[in-house]
Amino acid sequence: MEVKKVLSDLKRRFPNEPEYHQAVEEVLMTIEEEYNKHPEFEKYNLIERLCIPDRVFTFRVTWVDDKGQVQTNMGYRIQHNNAIGPYKGGIRFHSSVNLSILKFLAFEQTFKNSLTTLPMGGGKGGSDFSPRGKSDMEVMRFCQAFVTELWRHIGPQTDVPAGDIGVGGREVGYMYGMYKKMALENTGTFTGKGLEFGGSLVRPEATGYGNVYFLLEMLKTKGIDIKDKVVAVSGSGNVAQYTVKKLISLGAKVITMSDSNGYIYDPDGIDEEKLAYIFNLKNVQRGRIREYAEKYGCKYVEGARPWNEKCDIAMPSATQNEIDGDDARALLANGCFAVSEGANMPSTPEAIAEFLNAKILYAPGKAANAGGVSVSGLEMTQNSIKLSWSREEVDAKLQSIMKEIHAQCTLYGKQEDGYTNYVKGANVAGFMKVAKAMMAQGVL
Ligand code: NDP
């Protein structure tokens, strides 16, 4: 494989998809050496078959707002690769959603799901609909309209969606309700469901907790204790909230959180009581992070990201490309020695290069945030055996999966000088499993 040629072909065939190109480039650069050890992969053109999604559904979603006006949005589902199991990946509702963003997410998801040790392929979907500022009834009508198109393409053995940005328990509940009505079945197609109708304990917590478990594994390799470490977190949604919750319980000091308008800096640290305020502010009131600064009298910086604040550890948990080269240099200059990604692809290629050159502990999202989809996989298992596991059982499984993902990254990522390149480790480990499965199943 010649990475440059593969990339230029993809760019020619799929122009104007920068996030997709970025994700593919990052993976190909790191798997090239391993790939080229297997001439059989090249013979079967594995790389193009792995980069280009199996299929892409695009549809119009039509719904009626509270004023009685008819609205349209775009809906998408990318079924990227099902070599090791049913397509699996979240649904994103955000005004920025387009084909490029969903293709990058579905591509990443394929490797992430491979790393989890569970039998799940990769997919992703979403819409340019933004739930922000919409009433409950508007969100419900939109979710129902979205699923009346999507339902025919998904199912418990074919494609199992979940949440992502803008899609939490409320949206999954509305979508699953409509899905059941259309499909006349109750087999759990969708994860992140409410506990009363097939959801798994620890699913809401899983991505954030899993990221902290992965961080602990990285810190262990250096003999560093998390207690009293200063952590900068971005975002204030599902992933950020539970990342902060776990960090507080372990004695770390979280000094920042953010939303798409700006970030708060609380030098005293966000404690349990303040975090409860954020849960209510974001999940019930659906307010802005600025209100935290007003309530607790701390700094709020409008239109900025938190990476200039001094911290030991950074845990980006908002969105893609939220740490650029300058942010990475600012973090390093301030002594940051570990970055563990809750979000998908939050660091730009320039930022990643800075972290790797500085040889800090750096965990890419596809490894560090795989706890979410892992517990989604456990939710699928519980749905199919029609049993619910206890919180302790699910949490123990999550911890052991994160340990195993860390071990796989180390296996393929450890360099001769002892530094672990988790980017390479995650990409090669994720890739090898999918590649072997594809080879075994013939040319499809
Ligand atoms: P939520 O919608 O719950 O929260 C997203 C947070 O990020 C909000 O605080 C939001 O602010 C902020 N945000 C969103 N877009 C932007 C932007 N363009 N610029 C700045 N801030 C932004 O989503 P999740 O917490 O579920 O997802 C966060 C990240 O984690 C995403 O990258 C997602 O793909 C990834 N992830 C999520 C998993 C899950 O289980 N939920 C699993 C694995 C990865 P605002 O409220 O202003 O919109």
Short mmCIF file of C-alpha atoms and ligand atoms in Angstrom, two decimals:
data_model
loop_
_atom_site.label_atom_id
_atom_site.label_comp_id
_atom_site.label_asym_id
_atom_site.label_seq_id
_atom_site.Cartn_x
_atom_site.Cartn_y
_atom_site.Cartn_z
CA MET A 1 0.00 0.00 0.00
CA GLU A 2 1.15 3.48 -0.80
CA VAL A 3 -0.66 5.73 1.63
CA LYS A 4 -0.31 8.85 -0.54
CA LYS A 5 -1.89 7.13 -3.52
CA VAL A 6 -4.77 5.64 -1.52
CA LEU A 7 -5.47 9.05 -0.01
CA SER A 8 -5.33 10.95 -3.27
CA ASP A 9 -7.73 8.42 -4.83
CA LEU A 10 -10.15 8.80 -1.93
CA LYS A 11 -9.95 12.59 -2.12
CA ARG A 12 -10.66 12.49 -5.85
CA ARG A 13 -13.63 10.15 -5.46
CA PHE A 14 -15.02 11.81 -2.35
CA PRO A 15 -14.07 15.50 -2.49
CA ASN A 16 -15.14 18.02 0.15
CA GLU A 17 -15.03 15.49 2.99
CA PRO A 18 -12.10 16.82 5.08
CA GLU A 19 -12.93 15.06 8.37
CA TYR A 20 -13.24 11.72 6.59
CA HIS A 21 -9.89 12.26 4.83
CA GLN A 22 -8.29 13.25 8.15
CA ALA A 23 -9.47 10.12 9.97
CA VAL A 24 -8.42 7.82 7.13
CA GLU A 25 -4.99 9.44 6.85
CA GLU A 26 -4.29 9.05 10.56
CA VAL A 27 -5.10 5.36 10.48
CA LEU A 28 -3.30 4.56 7.22
CA MET A 29 -0.09 6.31 8.29
CA THR A 30 0.12 4.12 11.38
CA ILE A 31 -0.91 0.76 9.91
CA GLU A 32 1.17 1.02 6.72
CA GLU A 33 4.15 -0.94 8.06
CA GLU A 34 2.03 -3.79 9.45
CA TYR A 35 -0.20 -3.87 6.36
CA ASN A 36 2.77 -4.21 4.05
CA LYS A 37 3.92 -7.31 5.92
CA HIS A 38 0.82 -9.04 4.49
CA PRO A 39 0.92 -9.16 0.67
CA GLU A 40 -2.39 -11.05 0.73
CA PHE A 41 -4.12 -7.89 2.01
CA GLU A 42 -2.97 -5.92 -1.02
CA LYS A 43 -3.97 -8.72 -3.38
CA TYR A 44 -7.55 -8.51 -2.11
CA ASN A 45 -7.56 -4.68 -2.12
CA LEU A 46 -8.39 -4.72 1.56
CA ILE A 47 -7.57 -1.10 2.11
CA GLU A 48 -10.14 0.40 -0.25
CA ARG A 49 -12.74 -2.05 0.97
CA LEU A 50 -11.99 -0.98 4.53
CA CYS A 51 -11.96 2.78 3.90
CA ILE A 52 -15.12 3.04 1.80
CA PRO A 53 -18.36 2.37 3.72
CA ASP A 54 -20.42 -0.69 2.78
CA ARG A 55 -23.38 1.62 2.19
CA VAL A 56 -24.72 5.07 2.99
CA PHE A 57 -28.38 5.99 3.43
CA THR A 58 -29.38 9.64 2.95
CA PHE A 59 -32.93 10.81 3.48
CA ARG A 60 -35.09 13.85 4.10
CA VAL A 61 -36.74 14.16 7.51
CA THR A 62 -39.93 16.22 7.51
CA TRP A 63 -41.55 17.32 10.77
CA VAL A 64 -43.86 20.03 12.12
CA ASP A 65 -42.64 22.55 14.73
CA ASP A 66 -44.68 24.05 17.57
CA LYS A 67 -45.78 26.96 15.40
CA GLY A 68 -47.28 24.54 12.88
CA GLN A 69 -44.53 25.17 10.35
CA VAL A 70 -43.19 22.29 8.28
CA GLN A 71 -39.46 21.78 8.70
CA THR A 72 -37.00 19.62 6.80
CA ASN A 73 -33.65 18.21 7.90
CA MET A 74 -31.26 15.70 6.40
CA GLY A 75 -30.93 12.23 7.88
CA TYR A 76 -28.06 9.77 7.36
CA ARG A 77 -26.95 6.30 8.33
CA ILE A 78 -23.51 5.03 7.38
CA GLN A 79 -23.09 1.25 7.50
CA HIS A 80 -19.33 1.14 7.36
CA ASN A 81 -18.17 -2.42 7.99
CA ASN A 82 -19.83 -5.52 9.45
CA ALA A 83 -16.97 -8.02 9.20
CA ILE A 84 -16.95 -8.77 12.92
CA GLY A 85 -20.58 -8.13 13.87
CA PRO A 86 -23.70 -6.04 13.20
CA TYR A 87 -23.10 -2.38 12.32
CA LYS A 88 -22.96 -0.47 15.58
CA GLY A 89 -22.51 3.23 16.31
CA GLY A 90 -24.28 6.30 17.58
CA ILE A 91 -26.63 8.87 16.11
CA ARG A 92 -25.56 12.52 16.23
CA PHE A 93 -28.03 15.43 16.12
CA HIS A 94 -26.15 18.70 15.62
CA SER A 95 -26.40 21.55 13.14
CA SER A 96 -22.85 20.78 11.90
CA VAL A 97 -23.66 17.18 10.86
CA ASN A 98 -22.81 16.29 7.27
CA LEU A 99 -21.64 13.25 5.32
CA SER A 100 -17.95 13.91 5.94
CA ILE A 101 -18.35 14.03 9.73
CA LEU A 102 -20.48 10.88 9.82
CA LYS A 103 -18.13 9.01 7.50
CA PHE A 104 -15.16 9.84 9.72
CA LEU A 105 -17.10 8.72 12.78
CA ALA A 106 -18.23 5.44 11.15
CA PHE A 107 -14.69 4.71 9.98
CA GLU A 108 -13.27 5.33 13.47
CA GLN A 109 -16.07 3.31 15.02
CA THR A 110 -15.08 0.24 13.04
CA PHE A 111 -11.61 0.14 14.63
CA LYS A 112 -12.91 1.13 18.04
CA ASN A 113 -15.48 -1.63 18.07
CA SER A 114 -12.86 -4.10 16.98
CA LEU A 115 -10.76 -3.11 20.01
CA THR A 116 -13.58 -3.71 22.49
CA THR A 117 -13.23 -7.52 22.17
CA LEU A 118 -16.99 -7.69 21.44
CA PRO A 119 -18.54 -8.76 18.10
CA MET A 120 -19.58 -5.38 16.68
CA GLY A 121 -19.04 -3.81 13.26
CA GLY A 122 -18.91 -0.06 12.69
CA GLY A 123 -21.58 2.45 11.72
CA LYS A 124 -22.79 5.96 12.50
CA GLY A 125 -25.76 8.15 11.71
CA GLY A 126 -27.36 11.46 12.43
CA SER A 127 -29.00 14.62 11.27
CA ASP A 128 -28.32 18.33 10.99
CA PHE A 129 -31.25 18.81 13.38
CA SER A 130 -30.22 20.48 16.65
CA PRO A 131 -32.30 19.67 19.75
CA ARG A 132 -30.98 22.84 21.41
CA GLY A 133 -33.78 25.38 21.87
CA LYS A 134 -36.47 22.90 20.75
CA SER A 135 -39.39 21.88 22.95
CA ASP A 136 -39.78 18.29 24.14
CA MET A 137 -42.65 17.80 21.71
CA GLU A 138 -40.58 19.11 18.79
CA VAL A 139 -37.73 16.76 19.69
CA MET A 140 -40.21 13.87 19.89
CA ARG A 141 -41.80 14.66 16.53
CA PHE A 142 -38.39 14.97 14.92
CA CYS A 143 -37.17 11.64 16.39
CA GLN A 144 -40.31 9.90 15.19
CA ALA A 145 -39.97 11.34 11.68
CA PHE A 146 -36.28 10.35 11.59
CA VAL A 147 -37.08 6.76 12.55
CA THR A 148 -39.96 6.32 10.11
CA GLU A 149 -37.25 6.39 7.44
CA LEU A 150 -34.40 4.76 9.35
CA TRP A 151 -36.24 1.79 10.82
CA ARG A 152 -36.19 -0.35 7.66
CA HIS A 153 -32.37 -0.30 7.59
CA ILE A 154 -31.70 -1.33 11.20
CA GLY A 155 -32.37 -4.34 13.42
CA PRO A 156 -30.88 -6.34 16.30
CA GLN A 157 -28.75 -8.48 13.98
CA THR A 158 -28.06 -5.88 11.28
CA ASP A 159 -27.47 -2.41 12.66
CA VAL A 160 -27.86 -1.16 16.23
CA PRO A 161 -27.75 2.64 16.73
CA ALA A 162 -27.10 4.48 20.02
CA GLY A 163 -26.58 8.08 21.24
CA ASP A 164 -23.89 10.64 20.49
CA ILE A 165 -23.79 14.46 20.51
CA GLY A 166 -27.34 15.76 20.89
CA VAL A 167 -28.75 12.27 21.37
CA GLY A 168 -29.14 11.18 24.99
CA GLY A 169 -31.65 9.06 26.89
CA ARG A 170 -34.59 11.27 25.85
CA GLU A 171 -33.88 11.02 22.12
CA VAL A 172 -33.06 7.30 22.22
CA GLY A 173 -36.36 6.70 24.07
CA TYR A 174 -38.38 8.54 21.40
CA MET A 175 -36.55 6.80 18.55
CA TYR A 176 -36.84 3.36 20.09
CA GLY A 177 -40.56 3.88 20.77
CA MET A 178 -41.20 4.66 17.09
CA TYR A 179 -38.92 1.85 15.94
CA LYS A 180 -40.93 -0.70 17.95
CA LYS A 181 -44.16 0.61 16.48
CA MET A 182 -42.86 0.29 12.91
CA ALA A 183 -40.98 -3.01 13.25
CA LEU A 184 -43.48 -4.74 15.55
CA GLU A 185 -40.73 -6.23 17.67
CA ASN A 186 -39.05 -5.73 21.03
CA THR A 187 -35.55 -6.98 20.52
CA GLY A 188 -33.55 -3.98 21.68
CA THR A 189 -32.48 -2.39 18.39
CA PHE A 190 -30.88 0.75 19.92
CA THR A 191 -28.66 0.94 22.95
CA GLY A 192 -28.64 3.62 25.62
CA LYS A 193 -32.31 2.82 26.31
CA GLY A 194 -33.99 3.64 29.63
CA LEU A 195 -33.55 1.06 32.40
CA GLU A 196 -37.28 0.30 32.36
CA PHE A 197 -37.24 -0.90 28.74
CA GLY A 198 -34.06 -2.86 28.21
CA GLY A 199 -31.30 -0.36 28.97
CA SER A 200 -28.15 -1.40 30.79
CA LEU A 201 -26.95 -0.09 34.11
CA VAL A 202 -23.73 1.95 33.70
CA ARG A 203 -24.45 2.80 30.02
CA PRO A 204 -24.86 6.54 30.73
CA GLU A 205 -21.63 6.51 32.74
CA ALA A 206 -19.70 4.17 30.45
CA THR A 207 -17.83 6.51 28.10
CA GLY A 208 -16.66 8.89 30.83
CA TYR A 209 -15.87 6.16 33.36
CA GLY A 210 -14.16 4.08 30.68
CA ASN A 211 -11.97 7.01 29.70
CA VAL A 212 -10.86 7.43 33.31
CA TYR A 213 -10.19 3.67 33.60
CA PHE A 214 -8.02 3.90 30.49
CA LEU A 215 -6.21 6.93 31.93
CA LEU A 216 -5.53 4.98 35.14
CA GLU A 217 -3.94 2.19 33.11
CA MET A 218 -1.68 4.71 31.36
CA LEU A 219 -0.73 6.39 34.65
CA LYS A 220 0.04 2.99 36.17
CA THR A 221 2.77 2.43 33.58
CA LYS A 222 4.54 5.49 35.02
CA GLY A 223 3.68 4.84 38.66
CA ILE A 224 1.61 8.06 38.83
CA ASP A 225 -1.33 8.40 41.25
CA ILE A 226 -4.42 10.27 39.98
CA LYS A 227 -5.08 11.76 43.42
CA ASP A 228 -4.69 15.57 43.53
CA LYS A 229 -3.84 15.77 39.83
CA VAL A 230 -5.28 18.85 38.13
CA VAL A 231 -7.48 17.93 35.17
CA ALA A 232 -8.90 20.12 32.39
CA VAL A 233 -12.07 18.67 30.87
CA SER A 234 -13.94 20.12 27.90
CA GLY A 235 -17.62 19.65 27.16
CA SER A 236 -20.42 19.39 29.70
CA GLY A 237 -22.56 16.71 28.09
CA ASN A 238 -22.83 13.00 28.76
CA VAL A 239 -19.16 12.10 28.38
CA ALA A 240 -17.79 15.13 30.24
CA GLN A 241 -20.25 14.79 33.13
CA TYR A 242 -19.32 11.20 33.96
CA THR A 243 -15.62 11.78 33.35
CA VAL A 244 -15.74 14.51 35.98
CA LYS A 245 -17.81 12.36 38.33
CA LYS A 246 -15.28 9.52 38.28
CA LEU A 247 -12.32 11.91 38.57
CA ILE A 248 -13.82 13.58 41.65
CA SER A 249 -14.43 10.18 43.28
CA LEU A 250 -10.75 9.35 42.79
CA GLY A 251 -9.53 12.60 44.39
CA ALA A 252 -8.50 14.45 41.22
CA LYS A 253 -9.18 18.19 40.89
CA VAL A 254 -11.20 19.17 37.80
CA ILE A 255 -10.81 22.86 36.99
CA THR A 256 -12.60 23.33 33.65
CA MET A 257 -15.72 22.34 31.71
CA SER A 258 -17.17 23.93 28.58
CA ASP A 259 -19.94 24.07 26.01
CA SER A 260 -20.05 25.40 22.48
CA ASN A 261 -20.18 29.00 23.78
CA GLY A 262 -17.19 29.01 26.13
CA TYR A 263 -15.57 27.46 29.21
CA ILE A 264 -15.56 27.89 32.98
CA TYR A 265 -12.38 27.86 35.07
CA ASP A 266 -12.88 26.97 38.72
CA PRO A 267 -9.52 27.03 40.54
CA ASP A 268 -11.05 25.44 43.66
CA GLY A 269 -12.11 22.42 41.61
CA ILE A 270 -15.58 21.16 40.69
CA ASP A 271 -16.85 19.14 43.66
CA GLU A 272 -19.80 16.75 43.90
CA GLU A 273 -22.26 19.48 44.78
CA LYS A 274 -21.16 21.71 41.90
CA LEU A 275 -21.28 18.74 39.54
CA ALA A 276 -24.86 18.00 40.65
CA TYR A 277 -25.64 21.57 39.62
CA ILE A 278 -24.15 20.89 36.17
CA PHE A 279 -26.16 17.66 35.76
CA ASN A 280 -29.34 19.60 36.48
CA LEU A 281 -28.28 22.62 34.39
CA LYS A 282 -27.44 20.54 31.32
CA ASN A 283 -29.83 17.56 31.51
CA VAL A 284 -32.96 19.15 32.99
CA GLN A 285 -32.80 22.94 32.51
CA ARG A 286 -30.81 22.57 29.26
CA GLY A 287 -28.95 25.78 30.14
CA ARG A 288 -25.49 27.15 29.34
CA ILE A 289 -22.19 26.53 31.18
CA ARG A 290 -21.86 30.31 31.70
CA GLU A 291 -24.55 29.98 34.40
CA TYR A 292 -22.12 27.89 36.49
CA ALA A 293 -19.66 30.79 36.59
CA GLU A 294 -22.46 33.17 37.60
CA LYS A 295 -23.57 30.83 40.40
CA TYR A 296 -20.14 30.00 41.81
CA GLY A 297 -18.37 33.29 41.03
CA CYS A 298 -15.59 31.83 38.93
CA LYS A 299 -14.06 32.77 35.58
CA TYR A 300 -15.99 32.23 32.32
CA VAL A 301 -14.27 32.71 28.98
CA GLU A 302 -16.63 33.24 26.06
CA GLY A 303 -15.78 31.75 22.66
CA ALA A 304 -12.66 29.92 23.88
CA ARG A 305 -11.48 26.40 24.78
CA PRO A 306 -9.88 25.52 28.11
CA TRP A 307 -6.45 24.37 26.91
CA ASN A 308 -4.54 27.46 28.02
CA GLU A 309 -5.30 26.72 31.66
CA LYS A 310 -2.51 24.98 33.58
CA CYS A 311 -3.26 21.31 34.16
CA ASP A 312 -1.54 17.93 34.61
CA ILE A 313 -4.04 16.02 32.50
CA ALA A 314 -6.39 17.02 29.66
CA MET A 315 -9.55 15.08 28.84
CA PRO A 316 -11.22 16.59 25.74
CA SER A 317 -14.85 15.46 25.80
CA ALA A 318 -16.76 17.80 23.48
CA THR A 319 -16.16 17.37 19.75
CA GLN A 320 -13.72 16.77 16.87
CA ASN A 321 -10.70 19.03 16.25
CA GLU A 322 -11.09 20.91 19.53
CA ILE A 323 -7.33 20.78 20.30
CA ASP A 324 -5.19 22.33 17.56
CA GLY A 325 -1.41 22.66 17.36
CA ASP A 326 -1.35 25.88 19.42
CA ASP A 327 -3.57 24.34 22.09
CA ALA A 328 -1.30 21.28 22.26
CA ARG A 329 1.79 23.47 22.64
CA ALA A 330 0.07 25.50 25.37
CA LEU A 331 -0.84 22.30 27.25
CA LEU A 332 2.72 20.97 27.01
CA ALA A 333 4.26 24.31 28.02
CA ASN A 334 2.08 24.26 31.12
CA GLY A 335 3.32 20.80 32.12
CA CYS A 336 0.46 18.61 30.93
CA PHE A 337 1.77 15.02 30.86
CA ALA A 338 -1.33 13.03 29.85
CA VAL A 339 -4.15 13.50 27.34
CA SER A 340 -6.97 10.96 27.23
CA GLU A 341 -9.69 11.58 24.66
CA GLY A 342 -13.36 11.23 25.55
CA ALA A 343 -14.46 12.83 22.29
CA ASN A 344 -13.88 11.36 18.84
CA MET A 345 -10.84 12.82 17.04
CA PRO A 346 -10.65 15.92 19.29
CA SER A 347 -6.97 16.51 18.45
CA THR A 348 -5.90 17.76 15.03
CA PRO A 349 -3.01 15.94 13.28
CA GLU A 350 -0.68 18.78 14.31
CA ALA A 351 -1.72 18.43 17.95
CA ILE A 352 -1.22 14.65 17.84
CA ALA A 353 2.28 15.15 16.43
CA GLU A 354 3.09 17.54 19.31
CA PHE A 355 1.94 15.02 21.92
CA LEU A 356 3.84 12.13 20.34
CA ASN A 357 7.02 14.19 19.88
CA ALA A 358 6.86 15.24 23.51
CA LYS A 359 6.35 11.54 24.41
CA ILE A 360 3.57 12.25 26.87
CA LEU A 361 0.87 9.71 27.67
CA TYR A 362 -1.57 10.23 24.82
CA ALA A 363 -4.66 8.06 24.30
CA PRO A 364 -6.69 8.51 21.10
CA GLY A 365 -10.47 8.46 21.37
CA LYS A 366 -10.92 5.16 19.60
CA ALA A 367 -9.17 3.47 22.53
CA ALA A 368 -9.97 5.76 25.46
CA ASN A 369 -13.66 6.36 24.75
CA ALA A 370 -14.49 2.78 23.71
CA GLY A 371 -16.16 2.17 27.08
CA GLY A 372 -19.41 3.62 25.76
CA VAL A 373 -19.82 1.24 22.87
CA SER A 374 -18.52 -1.60 25.03
CA VAL A 375 -21.38 -1.24 27.48
CA SER A 376 -23.69 -0.84 24.48
CA GLY A 377 -22.40 -4.27 23.43
CA LEU A 378 -23.17 -5.55 26.92
CA GLU A 379 -26.67 -4.03 26.62
CA MET A 380 -27.15 -6.00 23.38
CA THR A 381 -26.12 -9.20 25.17
CA GLN A 382 -28.51 -8.56 28.07
CA ASN A 383 -31.33 -7.85 25.60
CA SER A 384 -30.75 -11.08 23.73
CA ILE A 385 -30.55 -13.27 26.84
CA LYS A 386 -33.44 -11.27 28.35
CA LEU A 387 -31.65 -10.65 31.62
CA SER A 388 -30.26 -7.57 33.38
CA TRP A 389 -26.88 -7.55 35.05
CA SER A 390 -26.14 -5.65 38.26
CA ARG A 391 -24.26 -2.35 38.31
CA GLU A 392 -21.24 -4.11 39.84
CA GLU A 393 -21.20 -6.78 37.12
CA VAL A 394 -21.38 -4.27 34.27
CA ASP A 395 -18.81 -1.96 35.84
CA ALA A 396 -16.42 -4.89 36.40
CA LYS A 397 -16.81 -5.94 32.75
CA LEU A 398 -16.21 -2.35 31.63
CA GLN A 399 -13.04 -2.14 33.70
CA SER A 400 -11.70 -5.40 32.33
CA ILE A 401 -12.48 -4.34 28.72
CA MET A 402 -10.62 -1.04 29.19
CA LYS A 403 -7.66 -2.94 30.62
CA GLU A 404 -7.71 -5.28 27.64
CA ILE A 405 -7.85 -2.37 25.18
CA HIS A 406 -4.86 -0.84 26.96
CA ALA A 407 -3.01 -4.14 26.71
CA GLN A 408 -3.71 -4.39 22.96
CA CYS A 409 -2.47 -0.81 22.42
CA THR A 410 0.71 -1.64 24.32
CA LEU A 411 1.23 -4.83 22.32
CA TYR A 412 1.29 -3.02 18.99
CA GLY A 413 2.35 0.45 20.16
CA LYS A 414 5.38 -0.10 22.38
CA GLN A 415 8.51 1.32 20.79
CA GLU A 416 12.11 0.21 21.24
CA ASP A 417 12.81 3.18 23.52
CA GLY A 418 9.98 2.03 25.80
CA TYR A 419 7.51 4.77 24.79
CA THR A 420 4.01 3.54 24.01
CA ASN A 421 2.50 5.11 20.90
CA TYR A 422 -1.16 4.47 21.70
CA VAL A 423 -2.25 5.88 18.33
CA LYS A 424 -0.32 3.25 16.44
CA GLY A 425 -1.19 0.56 18.99
CA ALA A 426 -4.94 1.22 18.76
CA ASN A 427 -4.98 1.50 14.98
CA VAL A 428 -2.95 -1.62 14.29
CA ALA A 429 -4.77 -3.76 16.87
CA GLY A 430 -8.18 -2.58 15.62
CA PHE A 431 -7.20 -3.01 12.00
CA MET A 432 -5.69 -6.52 12.27
CA LYS A 433 -8.86 -8.05 13.68
CA VAL A 434 -11.11 -6.50 11.02
CA ALA A 435 -8.63 -7.37 8.27
CA LYS A 436 -8.42 -11.03 9.29
CA ALA A 437 -12.21 -11.27 9.48
CA MET A 438 -12.56 -9.71 6.01
CA MET A 439 -9.95 -12.04 4.52
CA ALA A 440 -11.71 -15.09 5.97
CA GLN A 441 -15.06 -14.07 4.49
CA GLY A 442 -13.95 -13.60 0.88
CA VAL A 443 -14.26 -10.70 -1.50
CA LEU A 444 -17.50 -8.87 -0.69
P1 NDP B 1 -23.43 15.66 24.34
O1 NDP B 1 -24.32 16.20 23.31
O2 NDP B 1 -24.00 15.07 25.57
O3 NDP B 1 -22.38 16.78 24.81
C1 NDP B 1 -21.56 17.42 23.89
C2 NDP B 1 -20.82 18.53 24.61
O4 NDP B 1 -19.85 19.09 23.72
C3 NDP B 1 -21.74 19.68 25.00
O5 NDP B 1 -21.22 20.32 26.12
C4 NDP B 1 -21.66 20.58 23.75
O6 NDP B 1 -21.97 21.91 24.00
C5 NDP B 1 -20.20 20.42 23.39
N1 NDP B 1 -20.03 20.64 21.94
C6 NDP B 1 -20.67 20.01 20.95
N2 NDP B 1 -20.28 20.48 19.76
C7 NDP B 1 -19.37 21.43 20.03
C8 NDP B 1 -18.59 22.30 19.22
N3 NDP B 1 -18.69 22.26 17.89
N4 NDP B 1 -17.73 23.14 19.85
C9 NDP B 1 -17.63 23.18 21.20
N5 NDP B 1 -18.35 22.39 22.02
C10 NDP B 1 -19.20 21.54 21.43
O7 NDP B 1 -22.47 14.61 23.60
P2 NDP B 1 -21.57 13.46 24.22
O8 NDP B 1 -21.05 13.88 25.55
O9 NDP B 1 -22.29 12.19 24.08
O10 NDP B 1 -20.37 13.42 23.16
C11 NDP B 1 -19.16 14.18 23.31
C12 NDP B 1 -18.07 13.57 22.45
O11 NDP B 1 -17.83 12.22 22.88
C13 NDP B 1 -18.37 13.48 20.95
O12 NDP B 1 -17.17 13.64 20.24
C14 NDP B 1 -18.87 12.05 20.80
O13 NDP B 1 -18.69 11.57 19.48
C15 NDP B 1 -17.94 11.34 21.76
N6 NDP B 1 -18.40 10.03 22.23
C16 NDP B 1 -19.60 9.90 22.85
C17 NDP B 1 -20.00 8.65 23.30
C18 NDP B 1 -21.24 8.47 24.10
O14 NDP B 1 -21.42 7.36 24.62
N7 NDP B 1 -22.10 9.44 24.24
C19 NDP B 1 -19.19 7.46 23.05
C20 NDP B 1 -17.89 7.73 22.47
C21 NDP B 1 -17.55 8.97 22.05
P3 NDP B 1 -23.46 22.50 23.68
O15 NDP B 1 -24.30 22.02 24.81
O16 NDP B 1 -23.26 23.96 23.66
O17 NDP B 1 -23.87 21.94 22.36
#
